[in-house]
């Protein structure tokens, strides 16, 4: 029996349509049943998260799944389900093999076929797609678009590739990618939309926020997220951990680049604390089972790197618990202490941190393939965003020095403070004082009210700068713990009291 099974595996590696084992047929039949007939989410979750991974590992660890023609009889030739099957198996192939241009172009055909059928489907109520499957579809769609943008702007391409690219200029255009995302969002906004389309629409918004961030349109990134909150869809997002992480990360990057440092810090701190607690207690084990855990930890480290940057440029906005080896503050110092020391010493450390932590920005424009591409064109948008960030940090460096001197005084003459900051011109120094106020005045919260992100308050009267200490918010847990300790002491005293009968 074992020899026969190994023979079947070899046959499928050579020709996926030649032989279909019974477990694979059962899987396709059951998945179709859960998506189109029974529509039971628990059943579909077990098939999608468990059975598919097991079969992929056993039969298709380095090869493609059978084609849609080979399994069509197991689903009654259901065209919409076959489109879902094609996307699922194409995504698997993308993860286990070295992708060629034909695979990228085929990916475009797979997604356009799926989305066109979803949009045109007359019986939209007769479809079940669990949230994690919906997220994986939309996330992979944007991921493959990102990869194609980087590939087509790479000057090191073969002649055959250039010919294929010229013949397929409509593949992976930003206009069509945006069209599909917005169309799915529009369909899902209908009050009578089924849960499958609501899930697809919610994660289309998550994918859109990510895409806008990759395009460096940060205001649109935040605008997309605001629609999630207005639709009350955050509960669906929170049910899929990778979606929650992706959304928090790209929103935090958008906040950072828009100089909304407190919002960026709050967003990152919330998700990082949740992940750290989940790792400590083991609650994340079920979410990480069967997935590429290296990608999860890499994303976690990137968010910690962004927090490390924020602790320096906006100390008032980052109230990170730093006591204990398991705290976020300790993890930041442990992983990025060397870069932070360089920054403290006046050296350049921001660029390395940001280059590691930021997403791989893309240029969506289709180049002219008849002309030689400029060198490093695929890195141009990425490098522009790093330069933009470093220009901001260069301005922050002198202002950070000014702030550090003011924290030492309650009042100081402007001439003396200007001398400390190597500034002999009084009018120029006044501009620096105003610049510090301006740079650290930023929008905060959903209302977008302007607040100060400084950890000091200062004002100028005559030739003197007056500085007030920043009032730290009281941490409520300390008050509760103090009251609990007092109650325990009172209870002990009451227990020790002897009452004479």
Tab-separated table of C-alpha atoms in Angstrom:
chain	number	residue	atom	x	y	z
A	1	UNK	CA	0.000	0.000	0.000
A	2	UNK	CA	2.847	2.375	0.868
A	3	UNK	CA	4.589	1.669	-2.454
A	4	UNK	CA	1.337	2.350	-4.319
A	5	UNK	CA	0.861	5.657	-2.461
A	6	UNK	CA	4.424	6.790	-3.256
A	7	UNK	CA	3.845	5.888	-6.903
A	8	UNK	CA	0.701	8.028	-6.955
A	9	UNK	CA	2.585	10.967	-5.466
A	10	UNK	CA	5.258	10.711	-8.152
A	11	UNK	CA	2.603	10.588	-10.852
A	12	UNK	CA	0.931	13.712	-9.545
A	13	UNK	CA	4.255	15.508	-9.446
A	14	UNK	CA	4.760	14.733	-13.135
A	15	UNK	CA	1.135	15.235	-14.189
A	16	UNK	CA	-1.290	16.641	-11.571
A	17	UNK	CA	-4.282	15.464	-13.616
A	18	UNK	CA	-3.130	11.849	-13.974
A	19	UNK	CA	-4.212	10.526	-10.596
A	20	UNK	CA	-6.358	11.903	-7.804
A	21	UNK	CA	-6.186	10.202	-4.392
A	22	UNK	CA	-9.442	9.695	-2.502
A	23	UNK	CA	-8.592	12.199	0.282
A	24	UNK	CA	-8.142	14.941	-2.315
A	25	UNK	CA	-11.471	14.141	-3.993
A	26	UNK	CA	-13.183	14.139	-0.593
A	27	UNK	CA	-11.615	17.485	0.260
A	28	UNK	CA	-12.816	19.172	-2.944
A	29	UNK	CA	-16.304	17.706	-2.541
A	30	UNK	CA	-16.561	18.752	1.135
A	31	UNK	CA	-15.131	22.239	0.511
A	32	UNK	CA	-17.646	22.806	-2.280
A	33	UNK	CA	-20.433	21.571	-0.018
A	34	UNK	CA	-19.403	23.992	2.753
A	35	UNK	CA	-19.137	26.910	0.308
A	36	UNK	CA	-22.295	26.363	-1.747
A	37	UNK	CA	-24.751	24.024	0.025
A	38	UNK	CA	-24.437	23.490	3.781
A	39	UNK	CA	-22.584	26.815	4.245
A	40	UNK	CA	-21.320	25.778	7.689
A	41	UNK	CA	-18.421	28.015	8.746
A	42	UNK	CA	-17.024	25.572	11.326
A	43	UNK	CA	-16.858	22.803	8.734
A	44	UNK	CA	-15.252	25.118	6.182
A	45	UNK	CA	-12.753	26.353	8.766
A	46	UNK	CA	-11.581	22.805	9.497
A	47	UNK	CA	-11.197	22.093	5.776
A	48	UNK	CA	-9.456	25.360	4.906
A	49	UNK	CA	-7.171	25.671	7.933
A	50	UNK	CA	-6.497	21.966	8.490
A	51	UNK	CA	-7.219	19.555	5.663
A	52	UNK	CA	-5.873	21.769	2.858
A	53	UNK	CA	-2.539	22.260	4.665
A	54	UNK	CA	-2.259	18.537	5.421
A	55	UNK	CA	-2.932	17.516	1.815
A	56	UNK	CA	-0.562	20.189	0.501
A	57	UNK	CA	2.200	18.965	2.806
A	58	UNK	CA	1.607	15.315	1.912
A	59	UNK	CA	1.061	15.442	-1.850
A	60	UNK	CA	2.067	18.890	-3.149
A	61	UNK	CA	4.929	20.121	-0.950
A	62	UNK	CA	6.844	21.444	-3.970
A	63	UNK	CA	4.353	21.125	-6.822
A	64	UNK	CA	1.031	22.423	-8.082
A	65	UNK	CA	-2.372	21.049	-7.162
A	66	UNK	CA	-4.428	19.354	-9.931
A	67	UNK	CA	-6.044	21.656	-12.473
A	68	UNK	CA	-9.690	22.672	-12.313
A	69	UNK	CA	-10.555	20.213	-15.125
A	70	UNK	CA	-9.305	17.326	-13.005
A	71	UNK	CA	-11.544	18.113	-10.039
A	72	UNK	CA	-14.506	19.655	-11.870
A	73	UNK	CA	-16.650	16.542	-11.453
A	74	UNK	CA	-16.308	16.741	-7.664
A	75	UNK	CA	-18.122	20.090	-7.570
A	76	UNK	CA	-20.579	19.581	-10.421
A	77	UNK	CA	-18.711	21.998	-12.683
A	78	UNK	CA	-19.570	24.983	-10.414
A	79	UNK	CA	-17.711	27.829	-12.153
A	80	UNK	CA	-17.578	30.155	-9.138
A	81	UNK	CA	-16.234	27.425	-6.883
A	82	UNK	CA	-13.679	26.443	-9.540
A	83	UNK	CA	-12.520	30.075	-9.590
A	84	UNK	CA	-12.118	29.933	-5.790
A	85	UNK	CA	-10.247	26.628	-6.135
A	86	UNK	CA	-7.927	28.139	-8.758
A	87	UNK	CA	-7.099	31.059	-6.458
A	88	UNK	CA	-6.465	28.772	-3.501
A	89	UNK	CA	-4.164	26.428	-5.418
A	90	UNK	CA	-2.402	29.266	-7.271
A	91	UNK	CA	-1.643	30.876	-3.914
A	92	UNK	CA	-0.175	27.567	-2.735
A	93	UNK	CA	2.013	27.318	-5.860
A	94	UNK	CA	3.167	30.891	-5.319
A	95	UNK	CA	4.384	29.955	-1.827
A	96	UNK	CA	6.270	26.723	-2.654
A	97	UNK	CA	7.928	27.412	-6.014
A	98	UNK	CA	10.168	29.933	-7.681
A	99	UNK	CA	7.818	32.273	-9.496
A	100	UNK	CA	8.363	33.027	-13.170
A	101	UNK	CA	6.748	35.749	-15.283
A	102	UNK	CA	4.178	33.304	-16.691
A	103	UNK	CA	3.082	32.538	-13.103
A	104	UNK	CA	2.646	36.249	-12.360
A	105	UNK	CA	0.572	36.758	-15.517
A	106	UNK	CA	-1.440	33.636	-14.759
A	107	UNK	CA	-2.071	35.037	-11.286
A	108	UNK	CA	-3.674	38.091	-12.854
A	109	UNK	CA	-5.965	35.855	-14.906
A	110	UNK	CA	-6.855	33.830	-11.810
A	111	UNK	CA	-7.868	36.905	-9.802
A	112	UNK	CA	-9.724	38.688	-12.599
A	113	UNK	CA	-11.707	35.515	-13.311
A	114	UNK	CA	-12.561	35.114	-9.620
A	115	UNK	CA	-13.554	38.741	-9.034
A	116	UNK	CA	-15.537	38.995	-12.274
A	117	UNK	CA	-17.516	35.913	-11.271
A	118	UNK	CA	-18.050	37.201	-7.724
A	119	UNK	CA	-19.321	40.534	-9.040
A	120	UNK	CA	-21.587	38.926	-11.658
A	121	UNK	CA	-22.834	36.066	-9.436
A	122	UNK	CA	-26.675	36.144	-9.490
A	123	UNK	CA	-27.136	34.039	-6.323
A	124	UNK	CA	-24.912	35.949	-3.949
A	125	UNK	CA	-26.690	34.480	-0.908
A	126	UNK	CA	-25.638	30.953	-1.891
A	127	UNK	CA	-21.985	31.369	-0.987
A	128	UNK	CA	-20.024	30.939	2.234
A	129	UNK	CA	-16.448	32.211	2.643
A	130	UNK	CA	-15.081	32.330	6.187
A	131	UNK	CA	-13.259	35.515	7.286
A	132	UNK	CA	-9.745	34.021	7.206
A	133	UNK	CA	-10.249	32.745	3.637
A	134	UNK	CA	-11.613	36.127	2.533
A	135	UNK	CA	-8.613	37.879	4.079
A	136	UNK	CA	-6.124	35.514	2.439
A	137	UNK	CA	-7.696	36.165	-0.985
A	138	UNK	CA	-7.545	39.952	-0.684
A	139	UNK	CA	-4.144	40.012	1.020
A	140	UNK	CA	-2.567	37.787	-1.638
A	141	UNK	CA	-4.134	39.912	-4.398
A	142	UNK	CA	-2.336	43.038	-3.194
A	143	UNK	CA	0.831	41.060	-2.410
A	144	UNK	CA	1.060	39.744	-5.971
A	145	UNK	CA	0.353	43.217	-7.347
A	146	UNK	CA	3.207	44.560	-5.224
A	147	UNK	CA	5.524	41.833	-6.500
A	148	UNK	CA	4.562	42.468	-10.122
A	149	UNK	CA	5.212	46.219	-9.780
A	150	UNK	CA	8.699	45.496	-8.461
A	151	UNK	CA	9.321	42.947	-11.219
A	152	UNK	CA	8.249	45.120	-14.159
A	153	UNK	CA	10.435	48.044	-13.019
A	154	UNK	CA	13.507	45.828	-12.651
A	155	UNK	CA	15.949	46.645	-15.418
A	156	UNK	CA	17.474	43.122	-15.314
A	157	UNK	CA	14.876	41.344	-17.444
A	158	UNK	CA	15.335	38.912	-20.321
A	159	UNK	CA	14.235	39.673	-23.875
A	160	UNK	CA	11.497	37.042	-23.663
A	161	UNK	CA	10.169	38.676	-20.491
A	162	UNK	CA	10.113	42.097	-22.155
A	163	UNK	CA	8.152	40.693	-25.086
A	164	UNK	CA	5.596	39.079	-22.764
A	165	UNK	CA	5.300	42.245	-20.674
A	166	UNK	CA	4.730	44.362	-23.781
A	167	UNK	CA	2.004	41.957	-24.922
A	168	UNK	CA	0.305	42.052	-21.502
A	169	UNK	CA	0.399	45.737	-20.591
A	170	UNK	CA	-3.103	45.503	-19.120
A	171	UNK	CA	-2.004	42.929	-16.545
A	172	UNK	CA	-1.828	44.186	-12.955
A	173	UNK	CA	-2.604	47.831	-13.750
A	174	UNK	CA	-3.392	50.006	-10.763
A	175	UNK	CA	-6.710	51.083	-12.283
A	176	UNK	CA	-8.034	47.514	-12.491
A	177	UNK	CA	-6.671	46.569	-9.064
A	178	UNK	CA	-8.417	49.562	-7.513
A	179	UNK	CA	-11.594	48.808	-9.470
A	180	UNK	CA	-11.908	45.303	-8.036
A	181	UNK	CA	-11.233	46.458	-4.464
A	182	UNK	CA	-13.765	49.292	-4.624
A	183	UNK	CA	-16.357	47.131	-6.395
A	184	UNK	CA	-16.226	44.452	-3.696
A	185	UNK	CA	-16.446	47.142	-1.018
A	186	UNK	CA	-19.487	48.615	-2.770
A	187	UNK	CA	-21.265	45.244	-2.989
A	188	UNK	CA	-20.549	44.458	0.662
A	189	UNK	CA	-22.002	47.778	1.827
A	190	UNK	CA	-25.496	46.605	0.830
A	191	UNK	CA	-27.571	45.868	3.949
A	192	UNK	CA	-28.756	42.598	2.409
A	193	UNK	CA	-25.277	41.394	1.428
A	194	UNK	CA	-24.453	37.835	2.476
A	195	UNK	CA	-21.765	37.106	5.063
A	196	UNK	CA	-19.385	35.939	2.317
A	197	UNK	CA	-19.565	39.268	0.495
A	198	UNK	CA	-19.396	41.208	3.756
A	199	UNK	CA	-16.207	39.346	4.648
A	200	UNK	CA	-14.727	40.003	1.209
A	201	UNK	CA	-15.700	43.683	1.421
A	202	UNK	CA	-14.238	44.160	4.898
A	203	UNK	CA	-10.914	42.628	3.915
A	204	UNK	CA	-10.955	44.523	0.629
A	205	UNK	CA	-10.862	47.644	2.820
A	206	UNK	CA	-7.921	46.195	4.788
A	207	UNK	CA	-6.166	45.407	1.493
A	208	UNK	CA	-6.958	48.892	0.174
A	209	UNK	CA	-5.432	50.561	3.245
A	210	UNK	CA	-2.308	48.465	2.728
A	211	UNK	CA	-2.184	49.330	-0.979
A	212	UNK	CA	-2.544	53.079	-0.318
A	213	UNK	CA	0.306	52.857	2.185
A	214	UNK	CA	2.506	51.064	-0.367
A	215	UNK	CA	1.699	53.855	-2.838
A	216	UNK	CA	2.703	56.409	-0.148
A	217	UNK	CA	-0.777	57.975	-0.156
A	218	UNK	CA	-1.046	58.055	3.621
A	219	UNK	CA	-4.186	60.156	3.935
A	220	UNK	CA	-6.069	57.709	1.719
A	221	UNK	CA	-4.733	54.839	3.801
A	222	UNK	CA	-6.349	56.353	6.905
A	223	UNK	CA	-9.478	57.279	4.971
A	224	UNK	CA	-9.970	53.639	3.985
A	225	UNK	CA	-9.687	52.529	7.613
A	226	UNK	CA	-12.271	55.076	8.729
A	227	UNK	CA	-14.872	53.253	6.603
A	228	UNK	CA	-14.263	50.104	8.663
A	229	UNK	CA	-15.044	51.941	11.873
A	230	UNK	CA	-18.152	53.592	10.417
A	231	UNK	CA	-19.469	50.201	9.223
A	232	UNK	CA	-18.824	48.524	12.575
A	233	UNK	CA	-16.628	45.934	10.855
A	234	UNK	CA	-13.689	45.912	13.268
A	235	UNK	CA	-15.064	42.800	14.966
A	236	UNK	CA	-14.604	40.855	11.706
A	237	UNK	CA	-11.057	42.212	11.319
A	238	UNK	CA	-10.188	41.320	14.920
A	239	UNK	CA	-11.284	37.722	14.309
A	240	UNK	CA	-8.361	37.234	11.879
A	241	UNK	CA	-5.037	37.929	13.590
A	242	UNK	CA	-2.941	38.482	10.396
A	243	UNK	CA	-5.528	41.029	9.215
A	244	UNK	CA	-5.394	42.833	12.555
A	245	UNK	CA	-1.587	42.962	12.416
A	246	UNK	CA	-1.523	44.126	8.787
A	247	UNK	CA	-4.038	46.884	9.442
A	248	UNK	CA	-2.269	48.138	12.585
A	249	UNK	CA	1.148	48.108	10.911
A	250	UNK	CA	0.182	50.028	7.773
A	251	UNK	CA	-1.965	52.515	9.709
A	252	UNK	CA	0.976	53.143	12.070
A	253	UNK	CA	3.312	53.768	9.112
A	254	UNK	CA	0.787	56.234	7.680
A	255	UNK	CA	0.528	58.044	11.032
A	256	UNK	CA	4.317	58.192	11.317
A	257	UNK	CA	4.795	59.678	7.856
A	258	UNK	CA	2.046	62.245	8.513
A	259	UNK	CA	3.809	63.282	11.767
A	260	UNK	CA	0.959	61.957	13.929
A	261	UNK	CA	3.415	60.384	16.329
A	262	UNK	CA	1.092	59.841	19.295
A	263	UNK	CA	-1.496	58.027	17.163
A	264	UNK	CA	1.265	55.886	15.624
A	265	UNK	CA	2.626	55.007	19.065
A	266	UNK	CA	-0.797	54.170	20.475
A	267	UNK	CA	-1.625	51.945	17.487
A	268	UNK	CA	1.647	50.021	17.679
A	269	UNK	CA	1.720	49.740	21.452
A	270	UNK	CA	-1.768	48.250	21.539
A	271	UNK	CA	-1.053	45.522	18.979
A	272	UNK	CA	2.475	44.769	20.282
A	273	UNK	CA	1.263	44.372	23.870
A	274	UNK	CA	-1.491	42.044	22.672
A	275	UNK	CA	0.971	39.916	20.691
A	276	UNK	CA	3.509	39.839	23.512
A	277	UNK	CA	0.872	38.662	25.990
A	278	UNK	CA	-0.386	36.057	23.526
A	279	UNK	CA	3.134	34.690	23.074
A	280	UNK	CA	3.715	34.633	26.814
A	281	UNK	CA	0.460	32.825	27.640
A	282	UNK	CA	0.468	30.556	24.584
A	283	UNK	CA	-2.833	31.918	23.236
A	284	UNK	CA	-1.264	32.581	19.832
A	285	UNK	CA	-0.318	28.955	19.344
A	286	UNK	CA	-3.548	28.111	17.518
A	287	UNK	CA	-3.212	31.153	15.248
A	288	UNK	CA	0.385	30.313	14.310
A	289	UNK	CA	-0.104	26.569	13.848
A	290	UNK	CA	0.663	25.504	10.297
A	291	UNK	CA	1.779	29.006	9.221
A	292	UNK	CA	5.160	30.523	8.414
A	293	UNK	CA	6.051	31.720	11.914
A	294	UNK	CA	9.208	33.468	10.690
A	295	UNK	CA	7.032	35.991	8.826
A	296	UNK	CA	5.008	36.636	11.977
A	297	UNK	CA	8.087	37.310	14.111
A	298	UNK	CA	9.646	39.460	11.390
A	299	UNK	CA	6.518	41.626	11.287
A	300	UNK	CA	6.515	41.824	15.085
A	301	UNK	CA	10.143	43.014	15.039
A	302	UNK	CA	9.337	45.629	12.384
A	303	UNK	CA	6.592	47.064	14.574
A	304	UNK	CA	8.973	47.127	17.543
A	305	UNK	CA	11.491	48.999	15.365
A	306	UNK	CA	8.850	51.633	14.558
A	307	UNK	CA	8.097	51.935	18.274
A	308	UNK	CA	11.816	52.399	18.952
A	309	UNK	CA	11.817	55.365	16.561
A	310	UNK	CA	8.731	56.844	18.208
A	311	UNK	CA	10.179	56.589	21.722
A	312	UNK	CA	12.847	59.060	20.625
A	313	UNK	CA	10.942	61.545	18.509
A	314	UNK	CA	7.810	61.624	20.676
A	315	UNK	CA	8.521	60.547	24.277
A	316	UNK	CA	5.269	62.096	25.536
A	317	UNK	CA	3.206	59.910	23.229
A	318	UNK	CA	4.820	56.612	24.181
A	319	UNK	CA	3.961	55.360	27.658
A	320	UNK	CA	5.487	51.903	27.289
A	321	UNK	CA	5.854	49.639	30.295
A	322	UNK	CA	9.607	48.955	30.544
A	323	UNK	CA	9.962	46.929	33.735
A	324	UNK	CA	10.521	43.187	33.474
A	325	UNK	CA	12.148	41.018	30.834
A	326	UNK	CA	8.822	40.406	29.083
A	327	UNK	CA	7.867	44.066	28.703
A	328	UNK	CA	7.691	45.846	25.348
A	329	UNK	CA	10.227	48.446	26.523
A	330	UNK	CA	12.720	45.713	27.395
A	331	UNK	CA	12.207	44.018	24.021
A	332	UNK	CA	12.853	47.307	22.204
A	333	UNK	CA	16.098	47.905	24.101
A	334	UNK	CA	17.176	44.295	23.637
A	335	UNK	CA	16.615	44.217	19.859
A	336	UNK	CA	17.444	47.788	18.873
A	337	UNK	CA	19.601	49.084	21.726
A	338	UNK	CA	22.651	49.550	19.480
A	339	UNK	CA	20.783	51.789	17.025
A	340	UNK	CA	19.217	53.782	19.862
A	341	UNK	CA	22.641	54.373	21.404
A	342	UNK	CA	23.889	55.697	18.063
A	343	UNK	CA	20.978	58.128	17.935
A	344	UNK	CA	21.597	59.237	21.531
A	345	UNK	CA	25.227	59.882	20.633
A	346	UNK	CA	24.239	62.142	17.756
A	347	UNK	CA	25.021	59.597	15.036
A	348	UNK	CA	22.710	58.474	12.257
A	349	UNK	CA	20.620	55.555	13.440
A	350	UNK	CA	17.159	56.379	12.185
A	351	UNK	CA	17.811	55.336	8.589
A	352	UNK	CA	18.765	51.747	9.437
A	353	UNK	CA	15.740	51.375	11.710
A	354	UNK	CA	13.276	52.844	9.233
A	355	UNK	CA	14.714	50.969	6.227
A	356	UNK	CA	14.219	47.746	8.177
A	357	UNK	CA	10.762	48.597	9.524
A	358	UNK	CA	9.035	50.312	6.597
A	359	UNK	CA	7.069	48.483	3.860
A	360	UNK	CA	8.472	48.011	0.359
A	361	UNK	CA	6.898	51.025	-1.359
A	362	UNK	CA	5.990	50.629	-5.034
A	363	UNK	CA	5.556	52.674	-8.200
A	364	UNK	CA	2.363	51.550	-10.000
A	365	UNK	CA	3.195	53.200	-13.335
A	366	UNK	CA	3.674	50.881	-16.326
A	367	UNK	CA	7.096	51.632	-17.879
A	368	UNK	CA	7.840	51.935	-21.577
A	369	UNK	CA	9.334	48.531	-22.364
A	370	UNK	CA	10.693	49.710	-25.713
A	371	UNK	CA	13.268	51.870	-23.897
A	372	UNK	CA	16.001	50.816	-21.458
A	373	UNK	CA	14.845	51.227	-17.861
A	374	UNK	CA	16.879	53.460	-15.531
A	375	UNK	CA	18.990	51.516	-13.013
A	376	UNK	CA	17.310	50.740	-9.671
A	377	UNK	CA	13.924	51.985	-10.889
A	378	UNK	CA	12.194	49.338	-8.781
A	379	UNK	CA	13.784	50.885	-5.659
A	380	UNK	CA	13.114	54.530	-6.513
A	381	UNK	CA	9.817	54.970	-4.623
A	382	UNK	CA	11.215	53.086	-1.628
A	383	UNK	CA	14.325	55.319	-1.564
A	384	UNK	CA	12.248	58.500	-1.974
A	385	UNK	CA	10.200	57.649	1.117
A	386	UNK	CA	13.339	56.916	3.135
A	387	UNK	CA	14.836	60.258	2.069
A	388	UNK	CA	11.613	62.016	2.986
A	389	UNK	CA	11.667	60.425	6.435
A	390	UNK	CA	15.350	61.235	6.955
A	391	UNK	CA	14.792	64.890	6.003
A	392	UNK	CA	12.198	65.071	8.753
A	393	UNK	CA	14.527	63.370	11.234
A	394	UNK	CA	17.364	65.773	10.344
A	395	UNK	CA	15.104	68.666	11.381
A	396	UNK	CA	14.101	66.800	14.502
A	397	UNK	CA	17.724	66.283	15.570
A	398	UNK	CA	18.454	69.940	16.340
A	399	UNK	CA	15.038	70.349	17.923
A	400	UNK	CA	15.632	67.309	20.132
A	401	UNK	CA	18.797	68.954	21.454
A	402	UNK	CA	16.825	72.135	22.199
A	403	UNK	CA	14.197	70.133	24.073
A	404	UNK	CA	16.799	68.288	26.144
A	405	UNK	CA	18.267	71.577	27.430
A	406	UNK	CA	14.864	73.036	28.266
A	407	UNK	CA	14.025	69.988	30.393
A	408	UNK	CA	16.853	71.001	32.752
A	409	UNK	CA	15.384	74.417	33.590
A	410	UNK	CA	12.172	75.977	34.809
A	411	UNK	CA	13.248	79.280	33.221
A	412	UNK	CA	16.269	80.320	31.163
A	413	UNK	CA	17.336	83.359	29.190
A	414	UNK	CA	16.954	83.115	25.444
A	415	UNK	CA	20.586	84.204	24.895
A	416	UNK	CA	21.900	81.464	27.161
A	417	UNK	CA	19.658	78.800	25.611
A	418	UNK	CA	20.663	79.966	22.119
A	419	UNK	CA	24.350	79.647	23.050
A	420	UNK	CA	23.762	76.076	24.270
A	421	UNK	CA	22.276	75.291	20.871
A	422	UNK	CA	25.126	76.929	18.892
A	423	UNK	CA	22.909	79.716	17.610
A	424	UNK	CA	24.220	83.291	17.709
A	425	UNK	CA	21.314	84.923	15.881
A	426	UNK	CA	18.388	85.801	18.208
A	427	UNK	CA	15.781	85.900	15.429
A	428	UNK	CA	16.938	82.526	14.110
A	429	UNK	CA	16.672	81.053	17.601
A	430	UNK	CA	13.118	82.399	17.960
A	431	UNK	CA	12.315	80.540	14.755
A	432	UNK	CA	13.677	77.336	16.309
A	433	UNK	CA	11.439	77.754	19.343
A	434	UNK	CA	8.443	78.203	17.080
A	435	UNK	CA	9.554	75.314	14.881
A	436	UNK	CA	9.665	72.948	17.847
A	437	UNK	CA	6.081	73.917	18.738
A	438	UNK	CA	4.978	73.506	15.132
A	439	UNK	CA	6.709	70.184	14.502
A	440	UNK	CA	5.260	68.612	17.627
A	441	UNK	CA	1.748	69.962	17.083
A	442	UNK	CA	-0.176	67.175	15.419
A	443	UNK	CA	-3.607	65.735	14.827
A	444	UNK	CA	-4.771	63.129	17.284
A	445	UNK	CA	-7.671	60.688	17.332
A	446	UNK	CA	-10.537	60.237	14.913
A	447	UNK	CA	-11.662	63.854	15.353
A	448	UNK	CA	-8.285	65.112	14.175
A	449	UNK	CA	-7.912	67.784	16.872
A	450	UNK	CA	-4.469	69.397	17.017
A	451	UNK	CA	-2.579	68.673	20.254
A	452	UNK	CA	1.021	68.972	21.387
A	453	UNK	CA	3.175	65.837	21.455
A	454	UNK	CA	5.862	67.523	23.545
A	455	UNK	CA	6.689	66.302	27.034
A	456	UNK	CA	7.234	69.913	28.142
A	457	UNK	CA	5.245	73.126	27.918
A	458	UNK	CA	7.126	76.372	27.361
A	459	UNK	CA	6.431	80.001	26.565
A	460	UNK	CA	8.520	83.145	26.111
A	461	UNK	CA	8.106	86.351	28.124
A	462	UNK	CA	10.544	89.062	27.119
A	463	UNK	CA	14.016	87.526	27.015
A	464	UNK	CA	13.148	84.527	29.173
A	465	UNK	CA	11.864	81.102	28.263
A	466	UNK	CA	9.579	79.616	30.950
A	467	UNK	CA	9.234	75.828	31.048
A	468	UNK	CA	6.558	73.775	32.800
A	469	UNK	CA	6.827	70.055	33.362
A	470	UNK	CA	4.637	67.830	31.282
A	471	UNK	CA	1.838	66.381	33.358
A	472	UNK	CA	1.912	62.632	32.989
A	473	UNK	CA	-1.441	60.883	32.875
A	474	UNK	CA	-2.194	58.889	35.946
A	475	UNK	CA	-2.005	55.158	35.335
A	476	UNK	CA	-5.188	53.660	36.739
A	477	UNK	CA	-3.743	50.211	37.328
A	478	UNK	CA	-1.438	51.633	40.017
A	479	UNK	CA	-4.404	53.143	41.847
A	480	UNK	CA	-6.378	49.888	41.688
A	481	UNK	CA	-3.423	47.790	42.835
A	482	UNK	CA	-2.837	50.191	45.723
A	483	UNK	CA	-6.452	49.909	46.816
A	484	UNK	CA	-6.347	46.114	46.534
A	485	UNK	CA	-3.230	46.004	48.725
A	486	UNK	CA	-4.928	48.201	51.330
A	487	UNK	CA	-8.024	45.976	51.329
A	488	UNK	CA	-5.855	42.894	51.830
A	489	UNK	CA	-4.129	44.515	54.810
A	490	UNK	CA	-7.482	45.454	56.359
A	491	UNK	CA	-8.746	41.891	55.788
A	492	UNK	CA	-5.675	40.469	57.541
A	493	UNK	CA	-6.188	42.827	60.490
A	494	UNK	CA	-9.829	41.812	60.759
A	495	UNK	CA	-8.861	38.127	60.717
A	496	UNK	CA	-6.440	38.714	63.581
A	497	UNK	CA	-9.055	40.413	65.739
A	498	UNK	CA	-10.270	38.142	68.543
A	499	UNK	CA	-13.874	38.731	69.551
A	500	UNK	CA	-14.733	37.702	73.093
A	501	UNK	CA	-18.004	35.834	73.335
